[in-house]
Every structure is written in C-alpha cells, then in structure tokens.
Coordinates of C-alpha atoms and ligand atoms in Angstrom, one line a residue:
Chain W
M1 CA 93.8 68.3 138.1
A2 CA 90.5 68.5 136.8
R3 CA 88.9 66.1 134.5
V4 CA 89.9 67.1 130.8
D5 CA 87.1 67.1 128.3
A6 CA 89.1 67.6 125.3
E7 CA 87.3 65.7 122.8
P8 CA 90.6 63.5 121.6
L9 CA 91.8 62.8 125.1
A10 CA 88.3 62.0 126.3
A11 CA 87.6 59.3 123.9
A12 CA 91.3 57.4 124.6
D13 CA 89.8 56.1 128.1
G14 CA 87.2 53.7 125.6
R15 CA 84.3 55.1 127.9
N16 CA 83.3 55.8 124.0
L17 CA 82.5 52.3 123.1
T18 CA 79.6 51.8 121.2
S19 CA 77.1 49.1 122.3
S20 CA 77.5 47.0 119.2
Y21 CA 81.4 46.5 119.8
Q22 CA 80.9 46.0 123.7
K23 CA 78.6 43.0 122.3
L24 CA 81.1 41.4 120.0
D25 CA 83.0 38.9 121.7
M26 CA 87.2 38.3 122.0
Q27 CA 87.5 36.5 118.7
Q28 CA 85.4 38.7 116.4
R29 CA 87.4 41.5 118.2
M30 CA 90.5 40.1 117.3
L31 CA 89.4 39.6 113.7
L32 CA 87.8 43.2 113.4
K33 CA 91.6 44.7 114.8
F34 CA 93.3 42.2 112.5
E35 CA 91.1 44.0 109.5
V36 CA 91.7 47.3 111.0
E37 CA 95.3 47.0 111.3
E38 CA 95.8 45.6 108.0
F39 CA 94.0 48.5 106.5
L40 CA 96.0 51.5 108.6
F41 CA 99.3 49.5 107.5
M42 CA 98.6 49.1 103.8
E43 CA 97.4 52.6 103.8
A44 CA 100.8 53.8 105.4
D45 CA 102.6 52.1 103.0
L46 CA 101.1 53.9 100.4
L47 CA 102.3 57.4 101.3
D48 CA 105.5 56.0 102.4
S49 CA 105.8 54.9 98.8
R50 CA 104.3 58.0 97.1
R51 CA 101.8 55.8 95.8
Y52 CA 99.3 58.9 96.2
D53 CA 97.0 58.0 93.8
E54 CA 96.6 54.5 95.1
W55 CA 95.9 56.7 98.4
L56 CA 93.4 58.3 97.3
E57 CA 91.4 55.5 96.3
C58 CA 91.4 54.5 99.8
L59 CA 89.3 57.3 100.6
T60 CA 85.4 58.0 101.0
D61 CA 84.3 60.6 98.6
D62 CA 82.6 62.3 102.0
I63 CA 85.9 62.0 103.7
H64 CA 86.7 64.6 106.3
Y65 CA 90.6 65.5 106.8
W66 CA 91.2 67.3 109.5
M67 CA 94.0 68.9 111.2
P68 CA 93.1 71.5 114.3
I69 CA 95.3 74.1 115.8
R70 CA 96.8 73.1 119.0
R71 CA 97.3 75.9 121.8
T72 CA 99.4 76.0 125.2
T73 CA 96.7 76.8 128.2
T74 CA 97.0 76.7 131.7
A75 CA 95.2 73.6 133.0
R76 CA 92.4 75.4 134.1
E77 CA 91.4 76.3 130.4
V78 CA 92.6 73.3 128.5
E79 CA 89.1 72.8 127.1
R80 CA 90.6 75.8 124.8
E81 CA 93.5 73.6 123.6
F82 CA 92.3 72.6 120.3
T83 CA 90.4 75.0 117.4
K84 CA 86.9 73.7 116.9
P85 CA 85.6 72.3 113.5
G86 CA 84.4 74.8 111.3
G87 CA 87.1 77.6 112.2
M88 CA 91.1 77.9 111.8
A89 CA 92.9 74.8 111.1
F90 CA 95.7 73.2 109.4
F91 CA 94.2 70.8 107.2
D92 CA 90.5 71.1 106.8
D93 CA 90.1 69.0 104.0
D94 CA 87.3 67.2 101.5
K95 CA 88.2 64.9 99.1
S96 CA 88.7 67.3 96.2
V97 CA 90.8 69.5 98.2
L98 CA 93.1 65.8 99.1
A99 CA 93.2 65.1 95.5
L100 CA 94.4 68.7 94.4
R101 CA 97.4 68.1 97.0
V102 CA 98.2 64.5 95.3
K103 CA 97.7 66.5 92.0
R104 CA 100.4 68.8 92.9
L105 CA 103.0 66.3 93.5
A106 CA 102.4 64.9 90.1
I107 CA 102.3 68.1 88.2
G108 CA 105.7 69.0 88.7
R109 CA 107.5 72.4 90.3
A110 CA 105.9 70.9 93.6
W111 CA 109.0 72.7 95.4
A112 CA 108.0 71.3 98.9
E113 CA 108.5 67.7 97.2
D114 CA 111.2 68.1 94.6
P115 CA 113.0 66.3 95.1
P116 CA 110.8 64.3 97.5
S117 CA 111.0 63.9 101.1
R118 CA 111.7 61.0 102.6
T119 CA 108.8 59.5 104.6
R120 CA 107.9 56.6 107.4
R121 CA 104.9 56.3 109.3
L122 CA 105.1 54.2 112.4
I123 CA 101.4 53.0 113.4
T124 CA 100.8 52.3 116.6
N125 CA 98.7 51.7 120.0
I126 CA 95.4 51.1 117.6
K127 CA 92.5 51.1 119.5
I128 CA 88.9 50.3 118.5
L129 CA 86.6 53.1 119.9
G130 CA 83.3 51.7 117.9
Y131 CA 81.6 49.9 115.5
D132 CA 78.2 49.5 114.4
G133 CA 78.6 46.8 111.6
E134 CA 79.4 49.5 108.9
E135 CA 81.9 52.0 110.4
V136 CA 84.6 51.2 112.4
S137 CA 86.0 54.5 115.1
V138 CA 89.7 53.7 115.4
A139 CA 92.6 55.5 117.3
S140 CA 96.0 55.2 116.6
N141 CA 99.3 56.8 117.8
F142 CA 101.5 58.0 114.7
Q143 CA 105.1 59.1 114.1
L144 CA 105.7 60.2 111.1
Y145 CA 109.5 60.9 110.1
R146 CA 110.6 62.8 106.7
S147 CA 114.2 63.5 106.2
R148 CA 114.9 65.9 102.9
L149 CA 117.7 66.7 100.8
N150 CA 121.2 65.8 103.3
S151 CA 120.2 66.8 106.7
E152 CA 117.0 68.2 107.0
E153 CA 114.4 66.1 109.4
D154 CA 111.2 66.7 110.9
N155 CA 109.7 64.1 112.8
W156 CA 106.0 64.8 114.0
I157 CA 104.2 62.7 116.6
G158 CA 100.4 62.4 117.6
R159 CA 96.8 60.9 117.7
R160 CA 94.6 60.3 114.7
E161 CA 90.9 59.5 115.1
D162 CA 89.4 57.8 112.0
K163 CA 86.6 56.3 110.9
L164 CA 86.8 53.2 108.5
R165 CA 83.7 52.4 106.4
R166 CA 82.8 48.8 105.0
A167 CA 83.3 49.4 101.2
D168 CA 84.3 46.8 98.2
G169 CA 84.9 44.1 100.5
G170 CA 87.3 46.2 102.9
F171 CA 87.4 49.5 104.3
K172 CA 87.8 53.0 103.3
L173 CA 88.7 55.5 105.2
S174 CA 85.8 58.3 105.8
Q175 CA 87.2 60.6 108.9
R176 CA 91.0 61.4 109.6
H177 CA 91.1 64.0 112.7
I178 CA 95.1 64.6 113.2
Y179 CA 95.8 65.7 116.8
L180 CA 99.4 67.0 116.4
E181 CA 102.1 67.1 119.8
Q182 CA 103.0 70.6 118.9
T183 CA 101.5 74.2 119.1
V184 CA 104.3 75.8 117.2
I185 CA 104.5 73.7 114.2
L186 CA 108.7 73.2 114.3
S187 CA 108.6 72.6 110.5
Q188 CA 108.9 74.8 107.3
N189 CA 106.1 73.0 105.8
M190 CA 104.1 70.2 106.4
S191 CA 103.1 69.0 103.1
S192 CA 103.5 65.5 104.2
L193 CA 100.3 63.6 104.5
F194 CA 99.3 62.1 107.9
Chain D
M1 CA 120.9 104.5 123.6
S2 CA 122.8 102.8 121.0
A3 CA 125.2 104.4 118.5
A4 CA 124.8 105.9 115.5
S5 CA 126.7 104.1 112.3
N6 CA 127.4 104.4 108.9
H7 CA 127.0 101.0 107.6
N8 CA 126.0 100.5 103.8
W9 CA 125.4 96.8 103.3
F10 CA 122.7 97.8 100.8
D11 CA 124.2 100.1 98.3
T12 CA 120.8 102.2 97.5
E13 CA 122.9 103.7 93.8
S14 CA 123.8 100.5 92.6
G15 CA 120.8 98.1 94.3
I16 CA 123.5 95.5 95.4
L17 CA 123.1 93.8 99.0
D18 CA 125.9 92.6 101.4
R19 CA 124.2 89.1 102.1
R20 CA 125.6 89.0 105.9
I21 CA 122.9 90.8 106.9
F22 CA 120.9 87.5 107.0
T23 CA 123.5 85.2 108.9
D24 CA 125.4 87.9 110.9
E25 CA 124.9 87.2 114.9
E26 CA 126.4 90.7 115.3
I27 CA 123.8 92.6 112.9
Y28 CA 121.1 90.5 114.6
Q29 CA 121.5 91.5 117.8
E30 CA 122.1 95.1 116.8
E31 CA 118.5 94.8 115.0
L32 CA 116.8 93.3 118.2
Q33 CA 117.2 96.7 120.0
K34 CA 117.5 99.0 116.5
I35 CA 114.5 97.6 114.6
F36 CA 112.4 95.6 117.1
G37 CA 113.2 97.5 120.4
R38 CA 111.8 101.0 118.5
A39 CA 109.5 100.3 116.2
W40 CA 105.4 99.9 116.6
N41 CA 105.3 95.9 116.8
F42 CA 101.8 94.2 115.9
M43 CA 100.4 92.7 118.9
C44 CA 97.1 91.2 118.2
H45 CA 93.0 92.5 117.3
E46 CA 90.9 93.9 120.1
S47 CA 88.7 91.2 119.6
Q48 CA 91.4 88.5 120.5
V49 CA 91.1 90.0 124.0
P50 CA 87.2 91.8 124.0
E51 CA 86.9 90.9 128.0
E52 CA 88.4 91.9 131.2
G53 CA 91.6 89.4 132.2
D54 CA 91.9 87.7 128.4
F55 CA 95.4 87.7 127.4
F56 CA 97.4 86.6 124.6
M57 CA 101.2 86.2 124.3
N58 CA 103.2 87.5 121.5
W59 CA 106.9 88.7 121.0
I60 CA 108.6 91.9 120.7
G61 CA 112.0 90.5 118.9
E62 CA 113.2 88.0 121.5
D63 CA 110.9 89.3 124.3
E64 CA 107.7 88.1 125.0
V65 CA 105.1 90.0 126.1
I66 CA 101.5 89.8 127.8
I67 CA 98.7 91.5 126.3
V68 CA 96.1 91.3 128.3
R69 CA 92.8 93.7 128.8
D70 CA 92.3 95.4 132.5
R71 CA 89.5 96.4 134.5
E72 CA 89.1 99.5 133.2
G73 CA 89.2 98.1 129.7
T74 CA 92.2 99.1 128.5
I75 CA 95.3 96.8 126.9
N76 CA 98.3 96.5 128.4
V77 CA 101.3 95.2 127.3
L78 CA 103.9 93.7 130.0
L79 CA 107.2 92.4 129.4
N80 CA 107.0 88.7 131.0
S81 CA 109.5 88.5 133.2
C82 CA 109.5 88.5 136.9
P83 CA 111.4 91.4 138.5
H84 CA 112.8 88.9 141.0
R85 CA 114.4 86.4 139.1
G86 CA 113.7 86.9 135.5
N87 CA 110.9 83.9 135.4
T88 CA 108.3 84.1 133.3
V89 CA 105.0 84.8 135.0
C90 CA 102.9 83.5 132.2
R91 CA 103.2 80.1 130.3
A92 CA 100.0 79.5 128.2
E93 CA 99.7 81.4 124.9
L94 CA 96.1 82.6 125.8
G95 CA 93.2 82.2 127.9
T96 CA 91.6 84.6 130.8
T97 CA 92.8 85.0 134.5
K98 CA 92.6 87.4 137.2
S99 CA 96.4 87.9 137.9
F100 CA 99.4 86.4 136.8
V101 CA 101.7 84.3 139.8
C102 CA 104.7 83.8 139.2
S103 CA 105.3 80.1 139.5
Y104 CA 109.2 80.6 141.1
H105 CA 108.6 82.0 144.5
G106 CA 105.1 83.4 143.7
W107 CA 105.4 86.7 143.6
N108 CA 101.9 87.9 141.7
Y109 CA 100.7 90.7 139.8
D110 CA 97.6 92.2 138.6
L111 CA 96.1 93.1 135.4
N112 CA 98.1 96.3 134.8
G113 CA 101.2 94.3 135.7
R114 CA 101.6 95.9 139.5
L115 CA 103.0 93.9 142.0
I116 CA 100.4 92.6 144.2
G117 CA 101.4 90.0 146.5
M118 CA 104.7 88.4 147.7
P119 CA 104.5 85.0 149.6
S120 CA 106.1 85.4 153.0
E121 CA 106.7 88.9 152.2
E122 CA 106.5 90.3 156.3
H123 CA 108.9 87.4 157.4
F124 CA 111.1 87.1 155.0
Y125 CA 111.5 90.9 153.6
R126 CA 112.6 92.5 156.8
N127 CA 114.2 95.5 154.6
P128 CA 111.6 97.6 153.5
M129 CA 110.5 96.8 149.7
D130 CA 108.2 99.4 147.5
K131 CA 106.3 97.2 145.5
N132 CA 105.3 99.6 142.8
D133 CA 108.9 99.6 142.0
W134 CA 108.9 95.9 141.1
G135 CA 105.8 95.0 138.8
L136 CA 105.8 93.5 135.4
T137 CA 107.3 96.2 132.9
P138 CA 105.2 97.7 130.6
A139 CA 105.5 98.6 127.2
A140 CA 106.6 102.2 126.3
K141 CA 103.3 102.8 124.5
V142 CA 100.7 100.8 123.4
E143 CA 97.5 102.0 120.2
S144 CA 95.6 100.7 118.2
Y145 CA 94.5 101.8 114.2
K146 CA 90.9 100.6 113.8
G147 CA 91.2 97.3 116.2
F148 CA 94.6 96.9 115.5
V149 CA 97.2 96.6 118.6
F150 CA 100.8 97.9 118.2
A151 CA 103.2 98.4 120.9
T152 CA 106.7 100.0 120.8
L153 CA 109.4 99.4 123.8
D154 CA 110.7 103.1 122.7
P155 CA 109.6 106.2 124.7
E156 CA 110.6 108.7 121.9
A157 CA 108.8 106.5 118.8
P158 CA 106.2 108.9 117.2
P159 CA 102.5 108.3 117.7
L160 CA 101.2 105.3 115.7
V161 CA 99.4 106.9 113.3
D162 CA 101.9 109.1 112.5
Y163 CA 104.6 106.2 112.7
L164 CA 102.1 104.2 109.7
G165 CA 101.3 106.9 107.6
W166 CA 99.2 106.9 105.2
V167 CA 100.7 103.7 103.5
G168 CA 101.0 101.7 106.6
R169 CA 97.5 102.8 107.3
L170 CA 96.4 102.0 104.0
G171 CA 97.3 98.3 104.8
I172 CA 94.8 98.1 107.9
D173 CA 92.4 100.3 106.2
F174 CA 92.1 97.5 103.2
M175 CA 91.2 95.2 106.2
A176 CA 88.7 97.6 107.3
A177 CA 87.5 98.7 104.0
Q178 CA 85.8 94.5 104.0
G179 CA 83.6 95.4 107.2
E180 CA 83.7 95.4 110.7
L181 CA 86.4 92.7 111.6
E182 CA 86.4 90.0 114.1
F183 CA 89.2 87.5 114.6
L184 CA 88.8 84.1 114.1
D185 CA 90.3 81.8 117.0
G186 CA 93.6 79.8 116.5
V187 CA 96.8 80.8 115.0
H188 CA 98.9 78.9 112.7
K189 CA 102.0 79.2 113.7
N190 CA 104.9 77.5 112.4
R191 CA 108.8 77.8 112.0
V192 CA 111.3 78.4 109.2
Q193 CA 114.8 78.3 108.8
C194 CA 115.4 81.5 107.3
N195 CA 116.2 85.1 108.6
W196 CA 113.2 87.2 109.2
K197 CA 114.1 89.7 106.4
L198 CA 114.1 87.3 103.6
A199 CA 110.3 86.5 104.7
V200 CA 109.6 90.2 104.4
D201 CA 111.7 90.9 100.8
N202 CA 109.5 88.4 100.0
V203 CA 105.5 89.9 100.6
Y204 CA 106.4 92.8 97.2
D205 CA 108.1 89.4 95.2
W206 CA 105.6 89.3 92.5
Y207 CA 108.3 87.6 90.3
H208 CA 108.4 84.5 92.1
V209 CA 104.7 83.3 92.5
K210 CA 104.8 81.6 88.7
V211 CA 108.1 79.7 89.4
S212 CA 107.4 79.1 93.4
H213 CA 104.0 78.5 93.0
G214 CA 103.8 77.1 89.3
S215 CA 102.0 73.7 90.8
A216 CA 99.1 75.8 93.1
L217 CA 99.2 77.8 89.4
K218 CA 98.4 74.6 87.4
I219 CA 96.2 72.7 89.6
G220 CA 93.6 75.9 90.0
M221 CA 94.4 76.5 93.6
I222 CA 95.3 80.5 92.7
G223 CA 94.3 82.4 89.3
E224 CA 97.1 82.9 86.9
E225 CA 95.4 85.9 85.7
S226 CA 95.4 87.1 89.2
M227 CA 99.3 86.0 89.9
A228 CA 101.2 86.6 86.6
P229 CA 103.2 89.4 85.9
M230 CA 100.8 92.6 85.2
D231 CA 99.8 95.7 86.2
Q232 CA 101.9 96.8 89.2
M233 CA 101.1 99.5 91.8
V234 CA 104.1 100.0 94.1
L235 CA 103.6 102.6 97.1
L236 CA 106.0 103.6 99.7
G237 CA 105.8 105.0 103.3
E238 CA 108.3 106.9 105.7
F239 CA 110.3 104.2 107.9
G240 CA 110.1 101.5 105.2
H241 CA 106.2 100.7 104.8
G242 CA 105.1 99.6 101.7
I243 CA 102.4 98.1 99.8
G244 CA 103.3 96.2 96.4
G245 CA 101.8 94.3 93.8
P246 CA 98.9 94.5 91.3
G247 CA 97.2 97.4 90.4
I248 CA 94.4 98.6 88.2
T249 CA 93.9 102.4 85.9
E250 CA 90.9 104.4 86.8
E251 CA 89.6 103.2 84.0
M252 CA 89.8 99.6 84.4
F253 CA 88.3 100.1 87.8
Q254 CA 85.1 102.2 86.1
E255 CA 84.6 99.3 83.8
S256 CA 84.8 97.0 86.8
V257 CA 81.8 99.2 88.7
A258 CA 79.9 99.1 85.4
R259 CA 80.1 95.1 84.7
L260 CA 79.2 94.8 88.6
S261 CA 75.9 97.8 88.5
G262 CA 75.2 96.0 85.7
S263 CA 73.8 92.1 84.6
E264 CA 77.5 91.8 84.0
G265 CA 78.4 90.1 87.4
E266 CA 81.9 89.4 88.4
Q267 CA 84.1 88.6 85.4
I268 CA 87.3 89.4 85.9
W269 CA 89.6 88.5 89.4
Y270 CA 89.6 91.7 90.7
D271 CA 85.9 92.8 90.1
R272 CA 85.2 91.1 93.9
N273 CA 87.7 93.3 95.4
V274 CA 86.0 96.8 93.7
R275 CA 82.8 95.3 94.6
Q276 CA 83.8 96.5 98.1
R277 CA 85.8 99.1 97.2
M278 CA 83.4 101.0 95.3
K279 CA 81.0 101.4 98.3
P280 CA 81.4 105.6 98.7
E281 CA 82.6 105.4 102.0
V282 CA 85.0 102.9 101.4
T283 CA 86.8 104.9 98.2
E284 CA 86.8 107.8 100.2
M285 CA 88.8 106.3 103.0
L286 CA 90.8 104.2 100.5
G287 CA 91.3 107.3 98.1
P288 CA 91.2 107.5 94.5
V289 CA 94.9 105.5 94.1
G290 CA 94.8 103.5 96.9
K291 CA 91.4 101.7 95.8
R292 CA 93.3 100.7 92.8
S293 CA 96.0 98.8 94.6
F294 CA 95.6 95.3 95.0
G295 CA 99.4 94.9 96.2
H296 CA 100.4 93.2 99.7
P297 CA 101.1 96.0 102.1
N298 CA 104.1 95.4 105.1
I299 CA 103.7 97.6 107.8
F300 CA 107.7 98.1 109.0
P301 CA 109.1 96.0 110.6
N302 CA 107.6 92.1 109.7
L303 CA 103.8 92.3 109.5
W304 CA 102.3 91.7 106.2
V305 CA 98.8 91.9 105.3
A306 CA 97.3 89.7 102.7
L307 CA 93.7 90.3 101.0
T308 CA 92.5 87.0 102.2
R309 CA 92.1 88.9 105.4
Q310 CA 94.6 87.6 107.4
V311 CA 98.4 89.4 108.6
C312 CA 101.2 87.5 109.0
L313 CA 104.1 88.6 111.7
R314 CA 107.2 87.3 111.2
I315 CA 108.8 86.9 114.2
P316 CA 112.9 86.6 114.5
R317 CA 114.4 83.4 116.2
G318 CA 117.7 84.6 115.8
P319 CA 119.1 84.8 112.2
Y320 CA 118.7 81.8 111.1
E321 CA 114.7 81.1 112.2
T322 CA 111.7 82.7 111.6
E323 CA 108.3 82.0 113.3
L324 CA 105.8 82.5 110.8
W325 CA 102.0 83.3 112.8
W326 CA 99.0 84.1 110.7
F327 CA 96.0 85.7 112.7
N328 CA 92.6 85.3 110.4
F329 CA 90.0 87.7 110.4
Q330 CA 86.0 87.8 108.8
P331 CA 83.9 90.5 108.7
K332 CA 81.0 89.9 111.4
H333 CA 78.3 90.9 109.1
V334 CA 78.4 88.3 106.1
P335 CA 76.5 85.3 104.7
V336 CA 77.5 82.2 106.2
E337 CA 78.2 80.4 102.7
Q338 CA 81.1 83.7 102.0
R339 CA 82.5 82.8 105.0
Q340 CA 82.8 79.4 104.8
N341 CA 84.3 80.3 101.6
A342 CA 86.6 82.6 103.0
I343 CA 87.8 81.0 106.0
F344 CA 88.1 77.5 103.1
M345 CA 90.4 80.1 101.7
Q346 CA 92.7 81.3 104.6
N347 CA 92.9 77.7 105.8
H348 CA 94.6 76.6 102.3
L349 CA 96.1 78.9 101.1
F350 CA 98.8 79.6 103.5
G351 CA 100.6 78.5 107.0
P352 CA 102.3 75.6 107.0
A353 CA 100.3 72.9 105.1
G354 CA 99.3 76.1 102.8
I355 CA 98.8 74.6 99.0
L356 CA 100.6 78.0 98.4
E357 CA 102.5 78.4 101.5
Q358 CA 104.4 75.7 101.8
D359 CA 106.9 75.9 98.2
D360 CA 107.9 79.3 100.3
G361 CA 109.9 77.9 103.0
E362 CA 112.5 76.2 101.7
N363 CA 113.7 79.0 98.7
W364 CA 113.9 81.6 102.4
S365 CA 115.6 78.8 104.4
H366 CA 118.4 78.2 101.4
S367 CA 118.5 81.9 100.5
T368 CA 119.5 82.0 103.9
R369 CA 122.0 79.2 104.1
G370 CA 123.1 80.4 101.0
A371 CA 124.9 83.4 103.3
K372 CA 126.5 81.3 105.8
G373 CA 129.2 79.8 103.7
S374 CA 132.8 82.2 104.2
F375 CA 133.1 82.7 100.4
A376 CA 129.5 82.9 99.3
R377 CA 129.0 85.5 102.0
T378 CA 131.4 87.8 100.4
R379 CA 129.4 87.5 97.0
P380 CA 126.9 90.3 96.4
L381 CA 123.1 89.9 95.9
N382 CA 121.2 91.4 93.3
F383 CA 117.9 93.7 93.7
T384 CA 118.3 95.8 90.6
M385 CA 115.2 94.6 88.7
G386 CA 113.5 97.8 87.2
K387 CA 116.1 100.5 88.8
G388 CA 115.9 103.7 87.0
Q389 CA 113.3 102.4 84.8
D390 CA 110.2 103.9 87.0
Q391 CA 108.7 107.6 88.0
V392 CA 106.7 108.3 91.1
L393 CA 103.4 110.0 90.0
H394 CA 102.2 112.3 92.1
D395 CA 98.5 114.1 92.4
E396 CA 97.0 116.2 94.3
S397 CA 95.7 113.3 96.5
G398 CA 98.9 113.3 98.0
Q399 CA 99.0 109.3 97.4
S400 CA 102.3 108.8 95.3
R401 CA 102.6 105.8 93.4
I402 CA 104.9 104.0 90.7
E403 CA 102.9 102.3 88.0
T404 CA 104.4 99.6 86.6
V405 CA 105.5 96.1 86.1
V406 CA 106.7 93.4 87.8
N407 CA 110.1 95.1 89.8
E408 CA 111.8 95.4 93.0
H409 CA 111.3 98.6 94.0
G410 CA 109.4 97.7 97.5
Q411 CA 112.2 95.6 98.0
R412 CA 114.8 98.4 97.8
W413 CA 112.8 100.6 99.7
T414 CA 112.8 97.9 102.5
Y415 CA 116.8 97.6 102.9
Q416 CA 117.6 101.1 102.0
S417 CA 114.7 102.2 105.3
W418 CA 116.4 99.2 107.1
Q419 CA 119.3 100.6 106.8
E420 CA 118.6 103.7 107.8
W421 CA 117.3 102.3 111.0
M422 CA 120.2 100.5 112.0
N423 CA 122.6 103.6 111.1
A424 CA 120.4 105.5 113.5
A425 CA 121.6 106.0 117.1
S426 CA 117.7 106.9 118.5
W427 CA 114.0 107.5 117.1
P428 CA 115.1 111.5 117.1
E429 CA 118.2 110.9 114.8
L430 CA 116.1 108.2 112.6
M431 CA 113.7 111.3 112.2
Q432 CA 116.1 113.3 111.0
N433 CA 118.2 110.9 109.3
H434 CA 115.3 108.7 107.7
S435 CA 114.7 108.9 103.4
L436 CA 110.7 110.5 102.7
P437 CA 109.5 108.5 99.5
P438 CA 110.9 108.7 96.5
T439 CA 109.9 111.5 93.9
G440 CA 110.5 111.9 90.4
E441 CA 112.5 108.6 88.7
I442 CA 112.9 105.8 90.9
Ligands
FES501 S1 111.2 84.7 139.7 FE1 109.3 85.3 140.1 S2 108.6 85.3 142.3 FE2 111.0 84.8 142.0
FE2_502 FE1 105.3 82.9 97.7

C-alpha cells in the first residue's frame, strides 16, 4: 500500500521530532515525559470530575481545539480522509467557544448534560513529538467512555495531537487536535470534551 | 406496486396521532417502499461531484446509492449492489474513480453502471449472457433544481419541479438567493436513536426553542428575539412540503429596507436576511410572500433547509434510529471574513457537537422510546396547537400562507400528507387522492 501522508498518521512514526528534543539525553526525556503525563492526567481528571472552570484555566488564551470530519475513502485516496483546517469540522473552537460550552453547562437547561453524563478518560501511548524549550508537541491515544441515564453508552476512541506551552511554572494547553476513529458519529451528541 | 390502504393513524379532525407510527416495524417497512421508494430524495449538490468520475454515496431509505458523474458530464444515481450476489461495489463514501470493481468476484462497471467486465468470462460463463442486462440498477429518474440533485426510484413520479411545487422550490430558492453556492467539503454525520419522523416534525417546531435550547439562548449563541415566540408564517405545499417559522409583514420588510438603505444599517435580526432579499432579482424569485418568510423549509420527506446555508438529511436506520447528515454551502463570491463567520456558525450551531443541536437528540430519542411500551403505545399524542384558530390567506401572487403565532400547522400537514402517501397504492393514486394545500379556516 502506498505510503500514507495524512498528517495525524505521519506524525505517529516519530519522524517529526524536532532536533532540540533529539538533543536531550535519556534522563531529560524521562523528566519531560513525566511532566507531560502529569499535566495530561490532571487535565483529564478535571473533565472527569466535572471541574470545567478549572479545566478552562489549563488552556492558553490562543488555544485551537479542533476535530475534523473523517471519511471512508479508498486506500488510493486516503489523503481525503480528514477535512482540512478552516473548513467543516465537529469542533473548531477557540478559547471563547470552549468557555461558552463550559458556561452552558453551568447555566441550566443544558439538557444534553442534565442529568450529567458520567465520563472516564483513559489517556495512553503518550509520545513526545517535539520540544523547543517552550512548547512540547505530544501525541496521545484516548478512550473517552460516557454513560448516561440508565443504559446509554458512548465510547470514543482516537488520537490527540496536543501542544503544551510552559506557563506559570507548569504547562498550559495551546493546541488540541482530535482524530476520532469514527466517520458517522455513533452518538446522539458530543456534549463531552475530549 | 403496493396495495392501497385506509389507515387513520393521524386523525386530521382532532389532530390526534397514534404513536405506533414511531416504533412499529411493519409501518417502517411500508414507509421504505411507499415514502422513500416513491419520493424525490435529495442526493447531493452538483458541486460535490464536479468532474468525471467524482462520486458521493447516499441512501434512499435503506438502499445505498452511488451518485457519480459520467464521461458526458451527466450525474447518475446507481444502486450500490452487484447483480451477481448483491455485494456492494463501492465502499468509500466519496472519491474519484474510473470504474467500480466488485470486491467479491470482480465484475466491473463503468460510470454509467454498465457491466463492462467479468473475470474469466470466456472460460467460466460458457452459457451466453448479455452484459447489457446486468448493470448496476439506475434510479428511475435523476433531476436537479438549482444545483440540488434529487433521485426517485419510481418511474411514475412526476417531474422534480412539479413534485417540489412552489413551496418546495421556495425552500431551495432561499439558498439560491444567497448567490451561486458551492459545497464545503465535509458532511457532519451522526446517529440519533429516534424515529426519522420526529426529527422532521421538529423542523416546524418553534415551541421547543426556548426550552430545549434554553442554555444556548442564555449564553447568547442564538438571539432571543429571533428565536422567541413571535410573528410566524406557515406555507403548506402539495405532497407534504412546508415552511414554518418566523415571518414578517410587508411593512416590517419595507422598514428594514429603509434602515438598510439609510445610515442605520442592520438593527433587527432579520435585517441581514432582508439585505439579500431586497435585491430586485431575489425579490422577484421569492415572491411577495416568500421574501417575508424566514421559516424552516422541509422538502418532503426528509430534507430540512436551514437559513444558515445548510441542509440536513434525516436518513432512516430502522424505526428507532436516524442518521443526520449536514451538508454545508457558501456563496462562491463573498468576502473572506463573511465566509469565515458563516463557516463558524455552520460548525457551531448544528451537528452532534453543535451548541444548539446537542440538546435535541435526547428529546427525540426519548419521544421514540415513549412509543415502545405496550401501554404507552396506546396513548394518543396531541398535535392540536392552534388548530381551527387561523385562516389561510390568499392573494393574486398565489403564495397562500398562514400568518399567526407559534403553532403546529406544519406538523399536522406533515403527518396528514405522510398518511396519504401511506394509503396510496401508487403515484397515480397519490396524484388523485392527496389533499391540496388547505384553504379557509385551518
Ligand atoms: S458479487 Fe459482485 S462479482 Fe460476485
Ligand atoms: Fe432544536
């Protein structure tokens, strides 16, 4: 099969590592990875425990939060699998839109989340793609399990490409690109954050 | 041909609906034949398949079809089922190809669906077989109106323009009024565990907005004045098409034109829409009544046209499940910023993550669930809002309308028409027996 050049898959083979990250020794890489993991796990915890306002504080003001639409294509045309930035997407949010989503939940009559869903995020396969001393590019796989009411279940699995920027002695999230393993979203809504 | 019947699931006298129509498997199977098998079904926009070999996959009921542009530039609609064993011959949902090759035994088809090759034909098919008889089955008719492609499986269906009538055409004219459209790559698709008719019914539902979308209103995602109960206009068209929602008076239209022509600019939510519609050619196209309607058109059975330059197709997936597909458009020639703002709204209002629409799905799925219990199923549903309280207004424009407040005229018309489709044995019978749009008191 022809080499696949779709952005999210290309990044997965690690060829995009920036040179400054490659210059780090093993111990420095381990420390960085530990820091990154702590941030990602903490941030997932905030969402799972419905502490949305605190989650918003983990984002930079210029964050880009994006989930393109995915399509089934032939192997020959797999470069058409994802919609392009700036076009149609399930999420294409800046911080103000994310703040609106969060505000909506707190304001009442946000029926998709009232009664609130139960969610659990499993974040795995964390892989640092690059680091320039300021910003870390990191890929991770996720499973977002949601159950609602008595018996409604959703299971979203995918890959995220994040950027974490140094701020206030820790990290803030400045990019989250989400590549879901679904074309038709098999859920009545996506009122959860990924 | 199916048999005529005399169902009275919807009692037009009382406005009471038998909710079994949302869950009954037999009714659903009948719908696939009598509604989707007969109607003109929306396929795609011409700009989705601009070049030879471009294809897009869609559904007519539960039959999957390939929409493909051939060498001559004609758009064909072909059943995605190989006549050898029935396998699908196309597994991608869009793309560009020279031919369709069946992955089972390799029969292959050209862009017109003609069978052009069978592996080892001369060795194994020692019996004579005429390949002309074994192509992919085409839709009975494919026609388009202003770039929107429709197909029907029933050779007896009337021409598309007649089927749409002035109300169905007006729905598409609303889109055409915005300039020459192009399709934006990417259809938002998701599944809701609801009967398709509950999603369609909701097109006309301006009663639910303040409650269902209360949070979206409170955060200012949609404007209270454009969504709150207010002056409403309902247009009802032959075969079940309709447009229901906000409508303004001629005076309001003229005041808006004055504002837009003067120094005041856009003040009220509909001024932006009036700006497009005050152009003489657009006013002419929409007509004196159509230009004042800002409602939601539904092209029967299942295509919702939204004023945000989007159409939403509601595809049945069994009685309990519906796929929602949002197709997005933009006029070709608009300033970049205007285009970006419009795309922002298209991505953020509707679709599964849409700030507006995410609160709809559970209401529809639980309304469907409300027809599953063997006792609940026997309880009637109330569609009586405003019944008998309004007049259909007629004038020389021929654009008959109801000018009123929030109401359920559109929903009643949908179920009444749906029932007539279900009771008719064929297109000729439906042509004879269907109700003409109401006149007088309604
Ligand atoms: S099923 Fe298509 S070639 Fe046999
Ligand atoms: Fe709604």
